[in-house]
mmCIF file of C-alpha atoms in Angstrom:
data_model
loop_
_atom_site.group_PDB
_atom_site.id
_atom_site.type_symbol
_atom_site.label_atom_id
_atom_site.label_comp_id
_atom_site.label_asym_id
_atom_site.label_seq_id
_atom_site.Cartn_x
_atom_site.Cartn_y
_atom_site.Cartn_z
ATOM 1 C CA MET A 1 89.795 -45.156 -3.192
ATOM 2 C CA GLY A 2 90.496 -48.125 -0.912
ATOM 3 C CA LYS A 3 93.630 -48.513 1.166
ATOM 4 C CA GLY A 4 94.999 -51.163 -1.189
ATOM 5 C CA GLU A 5 94.481 -48.903 -4.203
ATOM 6 C CA SER A 6 96.130 -45.987 -2.392
ATOM 7 C CA ASN A 7 99.165 -48.100 -1.487
ATOM 8 C CA LYS A 8 99.388 -49.362 -5.049
ATOM 9 C CA GLY A 9 99.288 -45.785 -6.355
ATOM 10 C CA GLY A 10 102.021 -44.723 -3.961
ATOM 11 C CA ALA A 11 104.159 -47.662 -5.029
ATOM 12 C CA SER A 12 103.676 -46.792 -8.713
ATOM 13 C CA ARG A 13 104.620 -43.165 -8.074
ATOM 14 C CA GLN A 14 107.747 -44.226 -6.164
ATOM 15 C CA LYS A 15 108.708 -46.645 -8.935
ATOM 16 C CA ILE A 16 108.368 -43.888 -11.534
ATOM 17 C CA LEU A 17 110.555 -41.565 -9.447
ATOM 18 C CA LEU A 18 113.300 -44.127 -8.880
ATOM 19 C CA GLU A 19 113.372 -45.206 -12.522
ATOM 20 C CA ALA A 20 113.235 -41.601 -13.738
ATOM 21 C CA PHE A 21 116.156 -40.837 -11.422
ATOM 22 C CA ARG A 22 118.098 -43.645 -13.119
ATOM 23 C CA LEU A 23 117.258 -42.358 -16.601
ATOM 24 C CA PHE A 24 118.064 -38.712 -15.863
ATOM 25 C CA ALA A 25 121.313 -39.847 -14.216
ATOM 26 C CA THR A 26 122.444 -41.874 -17.229
ATOM 27 C CA MET A 27 121.000 -39.998 -20.217
ATOM 28 C CA PRO A 28 120.935 -36.332 -21.305
ATOM 29 C CA TYR A 29 117.717 -34.576 -20.229
ATOM 30 C CA GLU A 30 116.563 -33.966 -23.805
ATOM 31 C CA ARG A 31 116.742 -37.705 -24.615
ATOM 32 C CA VAL A 32 114.506 -38.758 -21.714
ATOM 33 C CA SER A 33 111.153 -38.610 -23.497
ATOM 34 C CA PHE A 34 107.882 -40.138 -22.333
ATOM 35 C CA SER A 35 108.334 -42.797 -25.015
ATOM 36 C CA VAL A 36 111.715 -43.744 -23.554
ATOM 37 C CA MET A 37 110.268 -43.719 -20.049
ATOM 38 C CA GLU A 38 107.345 -45.929 -21.064
ATOM 39 C CA LYS A 39 109.773 -48.465 -22.482
ATOM 40 C CA GLU A 40 112.297 -48.323 -19.639
ATOM 41 C CA ILE A 41 109.969 -47.935 -16.662
ATOM 42 C CA GLY A 42 107.139 -50.131 -17.908
ATOM 43 C CA ILE A 43 104.452 -47.663 -16.802
ATOM 44 C CA SER A 44 102.079 -45.911 -19.178
ATOM 45 C CA ARG A 45 102.482 -42.293 -20.240
ATOM 46 C CA GLY A 46 99.004 -41.665 -18.795
ATOM 47 C CA SER A 47 100.159 -42.713 -15.320
ATOM 48 C CA MET A 48 103.222 -40.479 -15.504
ATOM 49 C CA VAL A 49 101.112 -37.526 -16.651
ATOM 50 C CA TYR A 50 98.589 -38.251 -13.884
ATOM 51 C CA TYR A 51 101.259 -38.088 -11.171
ATOM 52 C CA PHE A 52 103.592 -35.413 -12.548
ATOM 53 C CA GLY A 53 101.879 -33.519 -15.382
ATOM 54 C CA ASN A 54 104.774 -33.424 -17.854
ATOM 55 C CA LYS A 55 108.463 -34.239 -18.140
ATOM 56 C CA GLU A 56 109.565 -31.066 -16.388
ATOM 57 C CA GLY A 57 107.152 -31.818 -13.561
ATOM 58 C CA LEU A 58 108.630 -35.293 -13.205
ATOM 59 C CA PHE A 59 112.188 -33.942 -13.351
ATOM 60 C CA ARG A 60 111.389 -31.323 -10.696
ATOM 61 C CA GLU A 61 109.949 -34.013 -8.437
ATOM 62 C CA VAL A 62 113.094 -36.100 -8.925
ATOM 63 C CA LEU A 63 115.082 -33.032 -7.846
ATOM 64 C CA THR A 64 112.870 -32.418 -4.819
ATOM 65 C CA THR A 65 112.610 -36.009 -3.614
ATOM 66 C CA LEU A 66 115.788 -37.739 -4.729
ATOM 67 C CA VAL A 67 118.302 -34.907 -5.029
ATOM 68 C CA TYR A 68 117.387 -32.335 -2.369
ATOM 69 C CA GLY A 69 115.612 -34.964 -0.278
ATOM 70 C CA THR A 70 118.382 -37.544 -0.555
ATOM 71 C CA SER A 71 121.159 -37.152 2.000
ATOM 72 C CA SER A 72 119.351 -34.274 3.664
ATOM 73 C CA ILE A 73 119.894 -33.724 7.369
ATOM 74 C CA LYS A 74 116.347 -32.373 7.515
ATOM 75 C CA ALA A 75 115.276 -36.034 7.456
ATOM 76 C CA VAL A 76 116.829 -36.606 10.900
ATOM 77 C CA PRO A 77 113.974 -36.766 13.469
ATOM 78 C CA GLU A 78 113.650 -34.048 16.104
ATOM 79 C CA ALA A 79 114.451 -36.533 18.880
ATOM 80 C CA TYR A 80 117.985 -36.939 17.521
ATOM 81 C CA ARG A 81 118.647 -33.195 17.320
ATOM 82 C CA LEU A 82 119.248 -32.730 21.038
ATOM 83 C CA SER A 83 122.709 -34.311 20.873
ATOM 84 C CA LEU A 84 125.319 -33.560 18.222
ATOM 85 C CA CYS A 85 126.753 -37.084 18.425
ATOM 86 C CA SER A 86 123.330 -38.742 18.083
ATOM 87 C CA PHE A 87 122.439 -36.375 15.259
ATOM 88 C CA TYR A 88 125.399 -37.010 12.981
ATOM 89 C CA ASN A 89 125.367 -40.760 13.641
ATOM 90 C CA TYR A 90 121.704 -40.940 12.618
ATOM 91 C CA PHE A 91 122.597 -38.899 9.527
ATOM 92 C CA ILE A 92 125.334 -41.401 8.627
ATOM 93 C CA GLU A 93 122.831 -44.258 8.826
ATOM 94 C CA THR A 94 120.458 -42.247 6.629
ATOM 95 C CA LEU A 95 123.177 -41.882 3.998
ATOM 96 C CA LYS A 96 123.741 -45.638 3.981
ATOM 97 C CA ARG A 97 120.021 -46.337 3.528
ATOM 98 C CA GLU A 98 119.800 -43.792 0.705
ATOM 99 C CA GLN A 99 122.794 -45.357 -1.035
ATOM 100 C CA GLU A 100 121.205 -48.809 -0.777
ATOM 101 C CA LYS A 101 117.864 -47.523 -2.129
ATOM 102 C CA ILE A 102 119.463 -45.886 -5.165
ATOM 103 C CA ALA A 103 121.554 -49.017 -5.758
ATOM 104 C CA GLN A 104 118.270 -50.876 -6.373
ATOM 105 C CA THR A 105 117.981 -48.951 -9.645
ATOM 106 C CA GLY A 106 121.368 -50.305 -10.750
ATOM 107 C CA ILE A 107 123.233 -47.090 -9.924
ATOM 108 C CA ILE A 108 126.341 -47.828 -7.864
ATOM 109 C CA ASN A 109 127.774 -44.316 -7.627
ATOM 110 C CA ILE A 110 125.061 -42.098 -6.141
ATOM 111 C CA ASN A 111 127.336 -39.046 -6.200
ATOM 112 C CA GLU A 112 128.018 -39.285 -9.941
ATOM 113 C CA ALA A 113 124.289 -39.784 -10.550
ATOM 114 C CA LEU A 114 123.418 -36.696 -8.525
ATOM 115 C CA MET A 115 126.072 -34.639 -10.315
ATOM 116 C CA ARG A 116 124.691 -35.605 -13.743
ATOM 117 C CA ILE A 117 121.152 -34.681 -12.732
ATOM 118 C CA GLU A 118 122.326 -31.385 -11.239
ATOM 119 C CA ASN A 119 124.145 -30.542 -14.469
ATOM 120 C CA SER A 120 120.897 -31.049 -16.391
ATOM 121 C CA ALA A 121 119.049 -28.929 -13.836
ATOM 122 C CA LEU A 122 121.494 -26.070 -14.376
ATOM 123 C CA THR A 123 120.492 -26.056 -18.040
ATOM 124 C CA TYR A 124 116.771 -26.825 -17.919
ATOM 125 C CA ILE A 125 115.466 -25.556 -14.560
ATOM 126 C CA ASP A 126 115.414 -21.751 -14.442
ATOM 127 C CA ASN A 127 115.573 -21.327 -10.674
ATOM 128 C CA PHE A 128 117.865 -24.266 -9.898
ATOM 129 C CA LYS A 129 120.605 -22.076 -8.398
ATOM 130 C CA GLU A 130 118.130 -20.323 -6.124
ATOM 131 C CA LEU A 131 116.636 -23.660 -5.031
ATOM 132 C CA THR A 132 120.100 -25.014 -4.273
ATOM 133 C CA VAL A 133 121.088 -21.972 -2.220
ATOM 134 C CA LYS A 134 117.824 -22.327 -0.278
ATOM 135 C CA TRP A 135 118.584 -26.035 0.315
ATOM 136 C CA PHE A 136 122.066 -25.225 1.590
ATOM 137 C CA MET A 137 120.804 -22.513 3.951
ATOM 138 C CA GLU A 138 118.160 -24.858 5.379
ATOM 139 C CA GLU A 139 120.787 -27.576 5.929
ATOM 140 C CA GLN A 140 123.094 -25.058 7.596
ATOM 141 C CA GLU A 141 120.263 -23.902 9.859
ATOM 142 C CA VAL A 142 119.551 -27.446 11.057
ATOM 143 C CA TRP A 143 123.233 -28.013 11.904
ATOM 144 C CA GLU A 144 123.266 -24.733 13.840
ATOM 145 C CA ILE A 145 120.168 -25.685 15.843
ATOM 146 C CA VAL A 146 121.697 -29.051 16.758
ATOM 147 C CA ILE A 147 124.986 -27.441 17.782
ATOM 148 C CA LYS A 148 123.183 -24.859 19.937
ATOM 149 C CA ASN A 149 121.269 -27.713 21.591
ATOM 150 C CA ALA A 150 124.549 -29.545 22.214
ATOM 151 C CA ILE A 151 125.959 -26.402 23.847
ATOM 152 C CA SER A 152 122.856 -25.945 26.003
ATOM 153 C CA ILE A 153 123.117 -29.479 27.467
ATOM 154 C CA GLY A 154 126.869 -29.185 28.031
ATOM 155 C CA GLU A 155 127.799 -31.749 25.388
ATOM 156 C CA ILE A 156 130.242 -29.312 23.770
ATOM 157 C CA PRO A 157 131.843 -26.101 25.148
ATOM 158 C CA SER A 158 129.918 -22.844 25.170
ATOM 159 C CA ASN A 159 132.708 -20.983 23.334
ATOM 160 C CA ILE A 160 131.950 -22.899 20.120
ATOM 161 C CA ASN A 161 130.702 -20.786 17.207
ATOM 162 C CA PRO A 162 127.562 -22.656 16.002
ATOM 163 C CA GLU A 163 127.594 -21.072 12.536
ATOM 164 C CA LEU A 164 131.245 -21.931 11.933
ATOM 165 C CA LEU A 165 131.018 -25.478 13.279
ATOM 166 C CA ALA A 166 127.859 -26.070 11.232
ATOM 167 C CA ARG A 167 129.756 -25.000 8.123
ATOM 168 C CA ILE A 168 132.642 -27.339 8.955
ATOM 169 C CA PHE A 169 130.324 -30.355 9.226
ATOM 170 C CA GLU A 170 128.417 -29.422 6.056
ATOM 171 C CA ASP A 171 131.621 -28.741 4.089
ATOM 172 C CA CYS A 172 133.006 -32.089 5.238
ATOM 173 C CA TYR A 173 129.934 -33.872 3.881
ATOM 174 C CA LEU A 174 129.857 -31.903 0.608
ATOM 175 C CA GLY A 175 133.592 -32.429 0.079
ATOM 176 C CA ASN A 176 133.221 -36.183 0.449
ATOM 177 C CA ALA A 177 130.204 -36.172 -1.880
ATOM 178 C CA PHE A 178 132.158 -34.281 -4.549
ATOM 179 C CA GLN A 179 135.158 -36.577 -4.217
ATOM 180 C CA GLY A 180 132.810 -39.551 -4.495
ATOM 181 C CA VAL A 181 131.805 -38.455 -8.011
ATOM 182 C CA PHE A 182 135.229 -39.553 -9.256
ATOM 183 C CA SER A 183 135.449 -42.895 -7.438
ATOM 184 C CA ASN A 184 134.062 -46.229 -8.566
ATOM 185 C CA HIS A 185 131.378 -46.626 -5.934
ATOM 186 C CA GLY A 186 130.695 -43.129 -4.659
ATOM 187 C CA TYR A 187 131.748 -41.667 -1.352
ATOM 188 C CA ASN A 188 132.998 -43.810 1.508
ATOM 189 C CA ILE A 189 130.365 -43.221 4.171
ATOM 190 C CA ASP A 190 132.342 -45.061 6.845
ATOM 191 C CA PHE A 191 135.264 -42.701 6.250
ATOM 192 C CA LEU A 192 132.889 -39.713 6.457
ATOM 193 C CA LYS A 193 131.792 -40.995 9.867
ATOM 194 C CA LYS A 194 135.439 -41.140 10.977
ATOM 195 C CA GLU A 195 135.860 -37.518 9.917
ATOM 196 C CA PHE A 196 132.725 -36.505 11.813
ATOM 197 C CA ASP A 197 133.995 -38.429 14.848
ATOM 198 C CA GLN A 198 137.323 -36.609 14.657
ATOM 199 C CA ILE A 199 135.669 -33.182 14.434
ATOM 200 C CA TYR A 200 133.470 -34.114 17.386
ATOM 201 C CA THR A 201 136.466 -35.264 19.452
ATOM 202 C CA ILE A 202 138.385 -32.061 18.721
ATOM 203 C CA VAL A 203 135.384 -29.911 19.625
ATOM 204 C CA ARG A 204 134.748 -31.748 22.899
ATOM 205 C CA ASN A 205 138.373 -31.369 23.969
#
């Protein structure tokens, strides 16, 4: 396969994922059939089967890529993990880019979309709770590593409890995401940054 064909395949796969995200976020899981997807996405059933196998395979990939992968601090490059301030500011920019990407599908409230998909996952994906707990623990671990790095370079005091501070940052993000479900346009990322800034200021003092 040539480079052009490979790029085209990757683009088709990404298009299927984004459009499937939109469908699963706006329709009950049982109503999102391959026939509906063919009509709405404009890509053949054969292509969807080729990339994802079946509907559950596609739904699981949506979960992995656009639910667990979206707004994940694991996406922050290693170079930004040496400083707590650099880390959370990069994360904020990541959230903005993710929001803009999802908006391309016509979804304005990313938090409501994620909540709808997660509700379907609770019903149709047997190990969804276990996967979510694993996701949370991995996110928590990254925060802790960053905070320990910040302590080691003297950015924040050594008497800080990394596990507790990591939980405060993560809870702040999750709280804003939950609140965003019930707003018109999803969470206010600029306000989340102000909260992160305030936590950082308190910790440094």
